[in-house]
XYZ file of C-alpha atoms in Angstrom:
773
model
C 62.130 -109.873 -133.184
C 62.813 -112.332 -130.212
C 60.433 -110.381 -128.074
C 57.636 -111.520 -130.233
C 58.553 -114.988 -128.718
C 58.391 -114.113 -125.107
C 55.295 -114.952 -123.051
C 53.780 -112.056 -121.046
C 52.951 -114.065 -118.063
C 56.348 -115.876 -117.354
C 58.523 -113.408 -119.355
C 60.223 -116.299 -120.977
C 60.273 -118.040 -124.142
C 57.039 -119.794 -125.288
C 56.490 -123.377 -124.106
C 53.624 -125.194 -125.820
C 52.102 -121.638 -126.819
C 48.209 -121.627 -126.724
C 45.843 -118.916 -128.333
C 42.830 -117.659 -126.807
C 39.756 -116.605 -128.463
C 40.816 -113.035 -128.513
C 43.983 -114.145 -130.289
C 46.374 -113.401 -127.685
C 49.109 -116.181 -127.019
C 50.522 -117.593 -123.753
C 52.294 -120.545 -122.555
C 50.434 -123.470 -121.279
C 53.343 -123.944 -118.786
C 56.704 -122.662 -118.891
C 60.033 -124.463 -118.971
C 62.337 -124.338 -115.771
C 66.271 -123.554 -116.432
C 68.188 -125.110 -113.608
C 71.720 -123.746 -113.338
C 73.891 -125.645 -110.818
C 77.260 -123.711 -110.880
C 79.678 -125.177 -108.026
C 83.178 -124.278 -107.377
C 85.807 -126.522 -108.911
C 88.628 -127.935 -106.707
C 92.153 -126.718 -107.387
C 93.920 -128.490 -109.956
C 95.763 -131.690 -109.093
C 97.949 -134.332 -110.467
C 95.245 -137.006 -109.767
C 92.409 -137.557 -111.792
C 89.146 -135.475 -111.353
C 86.175 -137.262 -109.670
C 83.065 -137.887 -111.994
C 81.116 -135.657 -109.543
C 83.088 -132.576 -110.244
C 82.855 -133.572 -114.119
C 79.113 -133.422 -114.052
C 79.135 -130.132 -111.944
C 81.276 -128.575 -114.703
C 78.779 -129.833 -117.465
C 75.871 -128.655 -115.574
C 77.290 -124.980 -115.051
C 78.268 -124.596 -118.694
C 74.904 -126.199 -120.088
C 72.000 -125.426 -117.728
C 69.547 -128.192 -117.705
C 66.107 -127.471 -119.088
C 63.123 -129.563 -117.917
C 59.358 -129.299 -117.726
C 58.120 -127.436 -114.823
C 56.551 -129.695 -112.119
C 53.939 -127.213 -111.139
C 51.127 -125.633 -113.374
C 52.556 -122.249 -114.228
C 51.375 -119.691 -116.926
C 47.833 -120.257 -118.120
C 47.274 -123.224 -115.965
C 48.027 -121.267 -112.826
C 46.541 -117.856 -114.149
C 43.115 -119.554 -114.596
C 41.340 -120.519 -111.176
C 40.877 -124.184 -110.569
C 37.662 -125.412 -111.404
C 36.854 -122.313 -113.384
C 34.757 -122.639 -116.410
C 35.742 -119.392 -118.022
C 39.036 -117.700 -118.662
C 39.844 -113.928 -118.708
C 42.767 -112.911 -121.064
C 45.568 -111.118 -118.914
C 46.031 -108.650 -121.708
C 42.590 -107.518 -122.914
C 40.394 -108.982 -120.094
C 38.088 -110.592 -122.535
C 36.015 -113.424 -120.982
C 35.717 -116.750 -122.921
C 34.362 -120.111 -122.156
C 36.958 -122.707 -121.329
C 37.231 -125.847 -123.189
C 35.756 -129.169 -121.550
C 39.288 -130.438 -121.196
C 40.554 -127.056 -119.878
C 43.724 -125.140 -121.010
C 45.475 -128.143 -122.845
C 42.482 -128.271 -125.365
C 42.991 -124.521 -126.270
C 44.509 -124.446 -129.881
C 48.246 -124.220 -130.394
C 49.745 -121.338 -131.988
C 51.472 -123.146 -134.813
C 52.965 -119.673 -136.137
C 54.776 -119.255 -132.893
C 55.905 -122.784 -132.961
C 57.262 -122.433 -136.581
C 59.009 -119.328 -135.912
C 60.855 -120.711 -132.704
C 61.880 -123.449 -135.061
C 63.524 -120.990 -137.525
C 65.284 -119.311 -134.566
C 66.703 -122.522 -133.430
C 68.201 -123.089 -136.701
C 69.952 -119.693 -136.476
C 70.278 -118.969 -132.607
C 72.860 -116.225 -133.001
C 71.009 -112.945 -132.880
C 74.386 -111.041 -133.564
C 75.032 -113.037 -136.662
C 73.389 -113.050 -139.949
C 69.777 -112.660 -140.162
C 67.947 -115.796 -140.239
C 66.468 -117.120 -143.844
C 63.052 -115.533 -144.685
C 60.320 -117.729 -143.401
C 58.476 -119.869 -145.928
C 55.218 -118.185 -147.337
C 51.801 -119.344 -146.694
C 51.242 -122.655 -148.092
C 54.628 -123.993 -147.472
C 55.553 -126.554 -144.914
C 57.388 -124.655 -142.175
C 57.472 -127.641 -139.925
C 56.099 -131.095 -139.691
C 53.117 -131.742 -141.439
C 49.933 -131.573 -139.139
C 48.697 -135.156 -138.648
C 45.015 -136.056 -138.197
C 44.103 -136.400 -134.158
C 41.854 -139.093 -135.055
C 44.293 -141.398 -137.322
C 47.934 -140.896 -136.194
C 50.482 -140.549 -138.905
C 47.791 -139.500 -141.585
C 48.357 -136.011 -142.972
C 45.263 -133.831 -143.183
C 44.699 -133.053 -146.781
C 40.764 -132.632 -146.884
C 38.412 -129.834 -145.645
C 34.870 -130.216 -144.529
C 32.761 -127.219 -145.438
C 29.994 -128.209 -143.126
C 32.035 -128.930 -140.108
C 34.663 -126.226 -141.035
C 37.667 -128.360 -140.136
C 40.289 -130.218 -141.808
C 40.768 -134.104 -141.821
C 43.142 -136.704 -143.120
C 40.577 -138.261 -145.644
C 37.064 -137.929 -146.769
C 35.439 -140.224 -144.197
C 37.678 -139.104 -141.464
C 34.923 -137.707 -139.273
C 32.076 -139.857 -140.537
C 31.750 -141.832 -137.307
C 31.001 -138.412 -135.588
C 28.441 -137.501 -138.306
C 24.899 -138.424 -138.138
C 23.988 -137.440 -141.560
C 27.194 -137.985 -143.680
C 25.323 -136.947 -146.964
C 24.872 -133.421 -145.616
C 28.728 -132.990 -145.059
C 30.642 -131.355 -148.107
C 34.156 -132.468 -148.246
C 36.775 -130.898 -150.795
C 40.631 -131.076 -151.131
C 42.323 -128.767 -148.620
C 44.007 -126.707 -151.520
C 40.749 -126.021 -153.186
C 39.167 -123.789 -150.439
C 42.687 -122.163 -149.436
C 42.401 -119.151 -151.484
C 38.887 -118.681 -150.587
C 39.274 -118.589 -147.124
C 42.523 -116.431 -147.377
C 40.533 -113.697 -149.384
C 37.930 -113.739 -146.809
C 40.152 -113.258 -143.916
C 42.033 -110.547 -145.797
C 38.681 -108.776 -146.494
C 38.014 -108.855 -142.743
C 41.496 -107.897 -141.732
C 41.169 -104.755 -144.050
C 37.626 -103.732 -142.596
C 38.972 -104.207 -138.927
C 42.211 -102.082 -139.460
C 40.281 -99.308 -141.024
C 38.737 -98.639 -137.757
C 42.380 -97.870 -136.146
C 42.344 -94.106 -137.481
C 39.027 -93.523 -135.894
C 40.117 -94.928 -132.675
C 43.333 -93.043 -132.875
C 41.336 -89.886 -133.278
C 39.061 -90.597 -130.586
C 42.090 -91.398 -128.126
C 43.789 -88.208 -129.298
C 40.465 -86.159 -128.659
C 39.648 -87.712 -125.178
C 43.446 -87.493 -124.126
C 43.398 -83.655 -124.880
C 40.277 -83.072 -123.183
C 41.771 -85.024 -120.138
C 44.981 -82.755 -120.493
C 42.657 -79.542 -120.623
C 40.925 -80.765 -117.579
C 44.104 -80.864 -115.793
C 45.197 -77.504 -116.952
C 41.692 -76.104 -115.920
C 42.133 -77.889 -112.641
C 45.602 -76.379 -112.180
C 44.358 -72.898 -113.136
C 41.281 -73.083 -110.945
C 43.487 -74.269 -108.256
C 45.717 -71.188 -108.751
C 42.764 -68.828 -108.532
C 41.293 -70.362 -105.520
C 44.892 -69.589 -103.947
C 45.247 -65.922 -104.971
C 41.424 -65.395 -104.125
C 42.010 -66.352 -100.609
C 45.315 -64.786 -100.037
C 43.879 -61.404 -98.611
C 41.461 -63.179 -96.357
C 43.492 -66.299 -95.758
C 42.834 -66.270 -91.845
C 39.132 -65.962 -92.218
C 38.652 -68.015 -95.256
C 40.933 -70.943 -94.612
C 38.109 -73.394 -93.688
C 36.251 -72.333 -96.668
C 39.085 -72.894 -99.027
C 39.925 -76.384 -97.826
C 36.241 -77.186 -98.487
C 36.424 -75.811 -102.101
C 39.693 -77.639 -102.538
C 38.010 -80.772 -101.484
C 35.308 -80.315 -103.801
C 37.616 -79.436 -106.674
C 39.593 -82.464 -106.161
C 36.317 -84.682 -105.972
C 35.073 -83.094 -109.023
C 38.205 -83.436 -110.937
C 38.463 -86.928 -109.819
C 34.998 -87.967 -110.796
C 35.422 -86.304 -114.303
C 38.896 -87.623 -114.702
C 37.591 -91.104 -113.800
C 35.071 -90.990 -116.780
C 37.522 -89.885 -119.052
C 40.135 -92.439 -117.723
C 37.666 -95.055 -118.049
C 36.785 -94.089 -121.529
C 40.625 -93.988 -122.519
C 40.893 -97.406 -121.049
C 38.287 -98.936 -123.236
C 39.661 -97.025 -126.295
C 43.310 -98.270 -125.623
C 41.914 -101.940 -125.080
C 40.096 -101.477 -128.499
C 43.405 -100.519 -130.075
C 45.260 -103.419 -128.520
C 42.602 -105.893 -129.315
C 42.506 -104.712 -133.140
C 46.435 -104.403 -133.277
C 46.991 -107.869 -131.851
C 44.246 -109.541 -133.924
C 45.551 -107.983 -137.014
C 49.245 -109.023 -136.041
C 47.961 -112.611 -135.523
C 45.898 -112.666 -138.756
C 48.827 -111.494 -140.951
C 51.139 -113.831 -139.223
C 48.443 -116.654 -140.267
C 48.346 -115.161 -143.732
C 52.092 -114.933 -144.318
C 53.700 -117.452 -142.170
C 51.269 -120.322 -141.564
C 50.639 -123.273 -143.725
C 47.419 -123.995 -145.508
C 46.470 -126.620 -142.917
C 47.353 -124.282 -140.053
C 45.411 -121.257 -141.574
C 42.371 -123.361 -141.914
C 42.477 -124.948 -138.641
C 42.240 -121.333 -137.133
C 40.474 -119.473 -139.812
C 37.075 -119.681 -138.169
C 38.354 -118.604 -134.780
C 40.236 -115.547 -136.628
C 37.204 -114.861 -138.564
C 35.016 -114.635 -135.753
C 37.274 -112.450 -133.763
C 37.739 -110.100 -136.604
C 33.839 -109.938 -137.219
C 33.457 -109.214 -133.560
C 36.084 -106.371 -133.406
C 34.657 -104.975 -136.631
C 31.076 -104.635 -134.996
C 32.194 -103.736 -131.724
C 31.035 -100.347 -130.545
C 33.612 -98.027 -129.276
C 32.953 -94.693 -127.161
C 34.526 -92.561 -129.593
C 33.120 -89.386 -128.446
C 34.298 -87.822 -125.264
C 32.155 -88.753 -122.098
C 33.173 -85.575 -120.279
C 34.432 -82.132 -120.849
C 37.356 -80.151 -119.655
C 35.598 -77.231 -117.909
C 36.575 -76.890 -114.256
C 36.686 -73.364 -113.100
C 36.370 -71.211 -109.899
C 34.291 -68.481 -109.377
C 33.676 -66.039 -106.365
C 31.651 -62.908 -105.674
C 33.943 -60.563 -103.652
C 30.937 -58.473 -102.291
C 29.821 -59.380 -98.768
C 32.556 -61.755 -98.219
C 32.519 -61.258 -94.449
C 28.950 -61.874 -94.197
C 28.843 -64.981 -96.227
C 32.223 -66.584 -95.724
C 30.975 -70.027 -95.293
C 29.406 -69.945 -98.614
C 32.128 -68.163 -100.453
C 33.041 -69.450 -104.051
C 31.954 -72.085 -106.170
C 33.150 -74.633 -108.831
C 31.512 -74.120 -112.212
C 31.411 -77.099 -114.356
C 28.807 -79.271 -116.148
C 28.676 -82.832 -117.267
C 27.205 -81.847 -120.869
C 28.534 -83.595 -123.781
C 27.991 -82.226 -127.317
C 27.093 -85.443 -129.072
C 23.995 -85.996 -126.849
C 23.017 -82.277 -126.729
C 19.927 -81.298 -128.905
C 18.737 -78.150 -130.523
C 15.126 -77.446 -131.267
C 13.111 -74.668 -132.640
C 11.571 -73.207 -135.801
C 14.866 -71.109 -136.288
C 16.658 -74.061 -137.146
C 14.651 -74.109 -140.479
C 13.088 -70.749 -141.289
C 13.804 -67.206 -140.244
C 12.372 -63.732 -141.607
C 14.763 -61.066 -142.796
C 15.157 -58.268 -140.189
C 13.443 -59.997 -137.360
C 15.087 -61.820 -134.499
C 14.700 -65.696 -134.638
C 15.270 -67.928 -131.798
C 15.929 -71.642 -130.972
C 16.457 -73.682 -127.840
C 19.476 -75.854 -126.638
C 18.932 -78.481 -124.273
C 22.165 -79.880 -122.741
C 22.377 -83.613 -121.758
C 25.348 -85.667 -120.246
C 26.958 -88.800 -121.885
C 23.899 -90.932 -120.987
C 21.409 -88.465 -122.444
C 20.172 -87.336 -118.985
C 19.105 -83.621 -118.916
C 21.712 -81.186 -117.446
C 20.248 -78.981 -114.916
C 22.636 -76.398 -114.514
C 23.990 -73.675 -116.853
C 27.469 -72.049 -117.440
C 28.376 -74.267 -120.290
C 30.655 -72.979 -122.953
C 28.205 -72.881 -125.861
C 29.277 -71.086 -129.062
C 26.696 -70.010 -131.603
C 27.747 -68.759 -135.003
C 25.497 -67.879 -138.100
C 26.998 -67.485 -141.552
C 24.931 -65.775 -144.321
C 24.690 -66.740 -148.046
C 27.453 -64.170 -148.669
C 29.649 -65.965 -146.215
C 29.525 -63.083 -143.624
C 28.558 -63.576 -140.084
C 25.350 -62.555 -138.912
C 24.237 -61.280 -135.539
C 23.985 -64.122 -132.831
C 23.946 -64.382 -129.188
C 23.443 -66.892 -126.507
C 21.257 -66.535 -123.486
C 21.887 -68.934 -120.630
C 18.709 -69.981 -118.652
C 20.844 -71.336 -115.841
C 19.013 -74.494 -115.774
C 20.773 -76.480 -118.680
C 18.844 -74.759 -121.501
C 20.055 -72.060 -123.655
C 18.095 -69.528 -125.822
C 19.977 -68.695 -129.152
C 18.941 -65.719 -131.022
C 19.985 -64.401 -134.505
C 18.685 -61.712 -136.937
C 19.402 -62.441 -140.744
C 19.774 -59.214 -142.691
C 19.447 -60.858 -146.167
C 17.258 -63.470 -147.508
C 18.754 -66.875 -148.585
C 20.327 -70.011 -146.870
C 22.177 -69.369 -143.496
C 24.395 -72.107 -141.808
C 23.933 -72.286 -138.125
C 26.818 -73.834 -136.011
C 26.387 -74.888 -132.538
C 29.402 -75.908 -130.601
C 29.438 -77.098 -127.003
C 32.919 -77.334 -125.525
C 34.333 -76.950 -129.072
C 32.354 -80.055 -130.409
C 29.433 -79.796 -132.587
C 25.857 -80.625 -131.020
C 23.691 -83.282 -132.495
C 22.713 -82.338 -136.052
C 25.140 -79.194 -136.267
C 25.775 -77.488 -138.658
C 22.041 -76.662 -139.388
C 20.664 -74.974 -142.571
C 17.797 -72.418 -142.240
C 16.210 -70.291 -145.073
C 15.702 -66.532 -144.317
C 12.470 -65.224 -146.179
C 11.216 -61.604 -146.673
C 8.446 -60.793 -144.665
C 6.112 -60.617 -147.395
C 6.979 -64.114 -148.392
C 6.053 -65.735 -145.320
C 2.760 -67.637 -145.375
C 0.020 -66.062 -142.827
C -1.812 -68.126 -140.334
C -5.050 -68.425 -141.882
C -6.894 -69.530 -138.680
C -5.366 -66.938 -136.332
C -8.165 -65.282 -134.451
C -7.813 -61.527 -134.368
C -10.441 -60.889 -131.627
C -10.746 -60.413 -127.847
C -11.831 -63.587 -126.152
C -13.366 -63.644 -122.649
C -10.977 -64.817 -119.946
C -11.844 -68.278 -118.646
C -11.646 -67.313 -115.054
C -14.276 -64.738 -115.314
C -13.920 -61.137 -116.421
C -12.306 -59.874 -119.712
C -8.605 -59.716 -120.503
C -6.851 -58.505 -123.580
C -5.443 -61.746 -124.659
C -5.721 -63.713 -127.878
C -6.415 -67.505 -127.993
C -5.108 -68.784 -131.255
C -5.964 -71.316 -133.445
C -2.385 -72.674 -134.559
C -2.065 -73.755 -138.014
C -1.871 -77.544 -138.482
C 1.607 -77.329 -139.935
C 3.276 -75.648 -136.932
C 3.268 -78.661 -134.582
C 2.604 -81.292 -137.174
C 4.493 -84.191 -138.603
C 7.480 -82.019 -139.665
C 8.220 -81.056 -136.096
C 7.848 -84.554 -134.522
C 11.433 -85.487 -135.262
C 12.632 -83.025 -132.718
C 10.196 -83.711 -130.033
C 11.241 -86.311 -127.204
C 7.469 -87.128 -126.767
C 5.334 -88.417 -129.888
C 1.730 -88.513 -129.487
C -1.578 -88.201 -131.394
C -5.214 -87.687 -131.026
C -6.969 -90.636 -129.628
C -10.597 -89.532 -129.473
C -12.748 -86.383 -129.056
C -15.874 -86.197 -127.039
C -18.524 -83.364 -126.955
C -19.990 -80.536 -128.831
C -21.815 -77.420 -127.630
C -25.168 -78.008 -126.081
C -26.806 -78.910 -122.804
C -27.295 -82.860 -123.059
C -25.418 -85.527 -121.819
C -21.940 -85.642 -123.371
C -22.413 -81.963 -124.665
C -20.742 -79.140 -122.842
C -20.854 -75.214 -122.743
C -17.519 -73.991 -121.720
C -16.256 -76.774 -119.900
C -13.018 -75.803 -117.620
C -11.489 -78.376 -115.073
C -10.959 -82.093 -115.902
C -9.634 -84.873 -113.588
C -9.124 -88.487 -113.633
C -9.091 -91.430 -111.144
C -7.479 -94.736 -110.769
C -10.618 -96.448 -111.461
C -10.579 -95.192 -115.017
C -12.859 -92.465 -115.111
C -12.601 -88.802 -116.572
C -14.613 -86.270 -114.773
C -15.292 -82.836 -116.429
C -16.738 -79.672 -114.781
C -19.096 -78.507 -117.282
C -19.097 -74.625 -116.008
C -21.926 -72.839 -117.995
C -24.129 -75.989 -117.888
C -23.731 -76.060 -114.065
C -22.940 -79.581 -113.713
C -20.268 -82.278 -113.682
C -20.069 -85.256 -116.317
C -18.350 -88.576 -115.915
C -16.871 -90.655 -118.657
C -14.706 -93.674 -119.084
C -11.125 -93.771 -119.972
C -12.366 -94.519 -123.575
C -14.781 -91.689 -123.806
C -18.066 -93.342 -122.867
C -20.584 -91.278 -120.920
C -21.104 -92.730 -117.448
C -22.819 -90.192 -115.243
C -24.034 -86.704 -114.808
C -24.888 -84.658 -111.648
C -25.239 -81.100 -110.432
C -28.257 -78.884 -109.992
C -28.069 -74.909 -110.622
C -28.225 -73.220 -107.208
C -26.724 -71.402 -104.314
C -27.536 -73.902 -101.643
C -25.172 -76.736 -100.493
C -25.010 -79.541 -102.825
C -25.827 -77.314 -105.884
C -23.463 -75.794 -108.436
C -23.574 -72.279 -109.736
C -20.341 -72.289 -111.744
C -18.043 -75.579 -111.509
C -14.669 -74.618 -112.593
C -12.122 -76.869 -110.932
C -12.594 -80.678 -110.187
C -10.438 -83.502 -108.634
C -10.877 -87.113 -107.342
C -9.257 -88.167 -104.122
C -8.129 -91.694 -103.312
C -11.517 -92.715 -101.993
C -12.922 -91.699 -105.474
C -14.824 -88.903 -103.983
C -15.287 -86.000 -106.613
C -14.127 -82.525 -105.181
C -15.577 -79.599 -107.257
C -14.434 -75.797 -106.977
C -17.563 -73.596 -107.368
C -16.518 -70.142 -108.631
C -19.735 -68.294 -108.040
C -20.665 -70.084 -104.920
C -17.289 -69.481 -103.215
C -16.990 -72.675 -101.805
C -15.663 -76.322 -102.640
C -18.090 -79.163 -102.647
C -17.334 -82.806 -102.144
C -19.478 -85.293 -103.867
C -19.364 -89.379 -103.657
C -18.414 -91.408 -106.787
C -21.969 -91.706 -107.570
C -22.506 -87.897 -107.346
C -24.212 -87.738 -103.985
C -23.551 -84.549 -102.081
C -21.213 -85.119 -98.846
C -19.884 -81.678 -97.762
C -18.630 -78.573 -98.452
C -15.544 -76.534 -97.283
C -13.937 -72.978 -97.532
C -17.499 -70.970 -97.384
C -16.617 -67.537 -95.811
C -12.836 -67.783 -96.804
C -12.788 -68.253 -100.603
C -13.619 -65.535 -102.879
C -13.360 -67.224 -106.286
C -12.031 -70.767 -106.225
C -10.910 -72.087 -109.538
C -8.384 -75.013 -109.645
C -8.499 -77.922 -107.117
C -6.042 -80.743 -106.432
C -5.477 -83.365 -103.570
C -1.916 -84.034 -102.206
C -0.309 -87.232 -100.884
C -1.522 -86.402 -97.474
C -5.258 -86.112 -98.430
C -5.026 -82.290 -98.053
C -7.378 -80.356 -100.482
C -5.583 -77.593 -102.318
C -7.502 -74.764 -103.838
C -6.382 -72.005 -105.893
C -8.354 -68.729 -105.367
C -8.445 -66.902 -108.583
C -9.913 -63.677 -107.250
C -7.999 -63.547 -104.111
C -4.682 -64.531 -105.803
C -3.638 -66.863 -103.366
C -3.674 -70.732 -102.510
C -5.508 -72.629 -99.445
C -4.562 -76.049 -98.088
C -7.543 -77.600 -96.062
C -7.873 -80.750 -94.429
C -10.814 -83.197 -95.739
C -13.041 -81.940 -92.692
C -12.700 -78.528 -93.775
C -10.060 -77.052 -91.388
C -7.460 -74.614 -92.776
C -4.129 -75.821 -92.849
C -2.192 -72.969 -94.503
C -2.618 -70.265 -96.992
C -0.132 -68.493 -99.033
C 0.128 -65.703 -101.855
C -1.121 -62.352 -102.605
C -1.633 -60.270 -105.685
C 1.317 -58.972 -107.414
C 4.309 -60.144 -109.707
C 6.783 -61.445 -106.821
C 7.854 -65.062 -106.285
C 4.929 -65.700 -103.639
C 2.259 -63.417 -105.474
C 0.061 -64.299 -108.387
C -2.088 -62.481 -110.833
C -5.220 -64.556 -111.495
C -4.010 -68.155 -110.819
C -5.932 -70.833 -112.464
C -5.099 -74.590 -111.804
C -2.789 -76.604 -109.676
C -1.260 -80.130 -109.544
C 0.764 -81.986 -107.069
C 4.039 -84.273 -107.986
C 5.432 -87.054 -106.502
C 7.590 -84.945 -104.123
C 4.234 -83.343 -102.896
C 5.312 -80.068 -104.194
C 2.290 -77.512 -105.313
C 2.421 -76.510 -109.056
C 0.523 -73.327 -109.765
C -0.275 -71.682 -113.177
C -0.161 -67.896 -112.881
C -2.348 -66.691 -115.686
C -1.679 -63.174 -116.120
C 2.128 -63.363 -114.954
C 2.547 -65.990 -117.779
C 4.486 -68.266 -115.695
C 4.230 -71.763 -113.672
C 5.420 -71.350 -109.971
C 6.337 -74.576 -107.715
C 6.040 -74.564 -104.094
C 6.687 -77.073 -101.369
C 4.075 -78.532 -98.995
C 4.076 -76.025 -96.656
C 3.984 -73.174 -99.282
C 7.515 -72.097 -99.524
C 8.510 -70.839 -102.883
C 11.012 -73.430 -104.772
C 11.190 -71.895 -108.389
C 9.308 -70.540 -111.413
C 9.629 -71.007 -115.272
C 8.068 -69.108 -118.131
C 7.690 -65.727 -119.540
C 5.210 -63.792 -122.015
C 5.677 -65.053 -125.670
C 5.169 -67.623 -128.234
C 8.513 -69.341 -128.135
C 9.549 -72.656 -126.578
C 9.004 -72.465 -122.815
C 6.948 -69.273 -123.058
C 3.301 -68.723 -122.275
C 0.376 -66.548 -123.263
C -1.870 -66.995 -120.272
C -1.233 -70.566 -118.783
C -4.176 -72.560 -117.569
C -4.312 -76.270 -117.036
C -1.466 -78.208 -115.471
C -0.611 -81.986 -114.658
C 2.534 -83.882 -113.574
C 3.557 -87.269 -114.986
C 4.922 -90.154 -113.063
C 8.375 -88.904 -113.892
C 7.830 -85.448 -112.821
C 7.460 -83.901 -116.043
C 5.090 -80.864 -115.971
C 2.399 -80.600 -118.713
C 0.834 -77.048 -119.149
C -2.034 -75.787 -121.249
C -0.860 -72.638 -122.908
C -4.254 -71.112 -123.364
C -3.618 -68.029 -125.417
C -1.190 -69.737 -127.575
C -3.852 -72.995 -128.139
C -1.073 -75.448 -127.299
C 0.118 -77.834 -124.648
C 3.693 -77.773 -123.761
C 5.857 -80.360 -121.762
C 8.666 -79.453 -119.215
C 10.743 -81.593 -117.231
C 10.735 -81.421 -113.346
C 13.015 -78.369 -113.151
C 10.977 -76.365 -115.703
C 13.236 -76.941 -118.776
C 11.278 -77.055 -122.051
C 10.995 -80.341 -123.446
C 8.300 -80.650 -126.311
C 4.999 -79.826 -127.464
C 2.011 -82.357 -127.595
C 1.162 -82.723 -131.105
C -2.505 -81.433 -131.474
C -2.520 -80.867 -135.257
C -5.018 -83.589 -135.932
C -7.465 -81.420 -134.394
C -6.268 -77.992 -133.064
C -7.061 -76.537 -129.829
C -8.842 -73.445 -128.941
C -8.256 -71.995 -125.579
C -7.326 -75.358 -123.739
C -8.005 -75.304 -119.957
C -7.938 -78.179 -117.690
C -5.285 -81.094 -117.972
C -5.082 -84.558 -116.530
C -3.345 -87.860 -117.255
C -5.581 -91.001 -117.399
C -4.705 -94.130 -115.612
C -3.634 -95.778 -118.926
C -1.213 -92.805 -119.542
C -2.956 -90.495 -122.107
C -3.361 -86.765 -121.861
C -6.892 -85.441 -121.500
C -7.462 -81.658 -122.036
C -10.591 -79.441 -121.681
C -10.814 -77.773 -125.075
C -13.140 -74.963 -123.879
C -13.245 -72.913 -127.348
C -14.288 -76.181 -129.069
C -16.909 -77.295 -126.182
C -15.230 -80.705 -126.051
C -12.552 -82.791 -124.246
C -9.761 -84.642 -126.114
C -7.372 -87.462 -125.323
C -4.014 -87.597 -126.890
C -1.351 -90.407 -126.652
C 1.367 -89.448 -124.416
C 4.597 -91.708 -124.316
C 6.359 -91.089 -121.106
C-alpha cells in the first residue's frame, strides 16, 4: 500500500521519517522535485547544442534535491517551541533538546521504501514479501558512539542497544549496576511483552466502537427530534401566524441554541472517542509493523516508546457513556393564546444522563405484598450536578418472580426528581428496571424482595400515643422513635451525605447542662451553641465541643425575664435574640446574657422561631398568628406576611425559620407538613413536602437550617428524623441518627466547624452530628 508511505503534512513520499511519542510518523523535511520542461527547437541537420541536451534530460528525469527550507515537522512546530503537538491526534509531547532531528527514525517505513524501490512498478508483479522480524531488511544499525560497530548487546538497566558491553561505560556512574546481555537473548521477551500490551489495547476497540455508535445514534435522534419539534412549531403557529410571528422566531432561536448546545456536547464527545479510536488503531498498526517487519535491533530501540504508548492507551479513560440525550420537543398550551402570546410555547428538554442518575428508597430492597411501595429517582447531568427540571423520559418496569409485569407508575415532581410506585401481588424476588432515555440508571436493574404483611418485622420502639405539640396545644400526631436499622449503615451507601453522632449533651433536669423540653437552638461564628430551655425558662450556652459556658434568664413577665423561650438566634455582633412564646415578644441579650431591649410587644401573639437575615433584620415566626414579621434591630416593623390557611402565603402553625445565602426566608409549616420559601420582601417562591413517611415527606416539620451550599436541612418532628434537601427542595438524603435515635427533634443549626446540632426535645438533650457538605 503506497499510501502507507505518504506523509500527511506534505502529501508526498516520506523523507527521513520521524516518529512522535504518539507513534504517528511524519517527514523531518520533504524532498523538492524540480521539473524543467522546455520546448525543443525544430530538428536541424546541425548538431544539437549541449544546453538543449541538458534540457531534454531534465524534462525526462526530474531532479530531486533536499528542500532548502524547513518544511513538514520543522515547519509545523513553532520556532523556539519546547513541545510539539501531533497534527493527527493533537497529543502534546516534550520536544528533544536537539529539536526535530533528535526524534527517533521510523526504521520500518525506511525499510518498506527500500523494498518498493527494488520493485517500483505498482502495476507489475507484487514485491517480494518483507523479511520477518529479526531478519536484516536494510543496512545493519550501527552504534552512534562507535562508527562502523554493529549494535549486538542490550543494557537492561538503560533499556538501550549498544555495540559492545562497555559501550556506554563512559556515561555510567556505577557500571556494576548495569546488566548487559546479548541482544538476541531479550528479543523474545520484549516481543511477548509488546504483543500482550497490543492485545490489551486492541481489546478496547469494540467498547469504543459501541460507544461511538451509541453517541452517534443519540446525535441522530437529537437531530430528528429537532426536525420534529421544528415542524410542530411551524404547524402550531400557522393559524396565528401574523399575531405569533415574533414569538415563533424567539422559540426557533431558543431551539437552535438548545440544539447547538446539546449537539456541541455530543460532537465534543464523538471527537474524543474518534481520536481515541485513531490513536489505538495507529499505535496498533505501528506496533504490528515493528513486530512483523522490524529487525531485532529496531524493535528494541523503540520498544520502550511503544510500550509506554500502549500502556498509556490501555489506561486512558474514554467518555463511553453519552454526555447528552436526544430529547428536544416543543410544547404549547392552546388556551389563552391571545392573552399570553408573548410567552406561548416552551422547549422541553433536560440535561439528565442515565449513568449519573441515582435511585434511592426502601422500595429498592424490600416491599410488602399488596401494599404500594415507593422509591425516588434524582436525575443528574453528565457532571453529576442535579437537574432541576422535570419532563425526562423515565421508564419504570417491575417484573415479578413468575416473569409477569407488576403494576408500576412514575410520578414527575417537576423538579428533577421522580417518585416511582409499584405494588407487588405475590411474595418473592422482583426485578426493578429504571431506564432514562433508554439507558439504565446507575445500579439498574435492582432486585427487591416482597414479603407477606405478617412476615415484616414490626418497629419495636414505635410510640403509639398522642404527644403534645412542641408549639403549645395538642395535636393528633405521633412522634416516632425510628428503629436503628432504618437509617443505619445499610442505607448509608445511597446517601450523598455521610455523618455520625459526635456528642450528646444533657438530660432531664433543672441544673446547668440539663433541660426540660428544649426547643430552639442556634450557633455563632465565635464557636458557641445557644439553646432555648423552654420549660426551665432560661437560655444555656455551650462551646462547639459541648462544654457548658453560660446560663441566663429569670422566670417572669417583665422586660428581661423569660416565660417560655422557644426560638433563639445570634446576630453578627454576638447578641442573643430570644423569642418568648408566652410573653409575646422578642428579647435581645448581650453575649454575656445582659438584657438590652425587647421588640414586637403588642404585635406578636405567639413567637416561635427567630432568625437574622443578611441585612440585620430580625425575622420572627408567629406560631399563633400564622404569619411572619420582619423587624429592624431597633424594633421598627419592616414587613409582615402570611395568614392562617393552606395557600402559598398561608400557614398552619409555622414553627422555625432560616435564611439562605440569597437572603431568602425558609419557614417550616407544621400542620401543612411542608417547607415554604419566600424572598426578602415576603413574596412566595416555592414550597416542598407533603404528609407522609417517604423520602421528602413530613409529619409536622419543625427546625430548619441552610448550609453554605444552599442545601436545606429539616427536622421532621413526627417522623423523628432529619432530612436534607437541595436549594430547590429536591430530597437528597437523611442525616444518620441511628447511633442515638431522635425523639421529636425541634431546633436545628450548623456549627462554625460544619456539624449539625439538633434539639432532641423528647430526650431532653441536644446532639451534634458530623455533616459533610
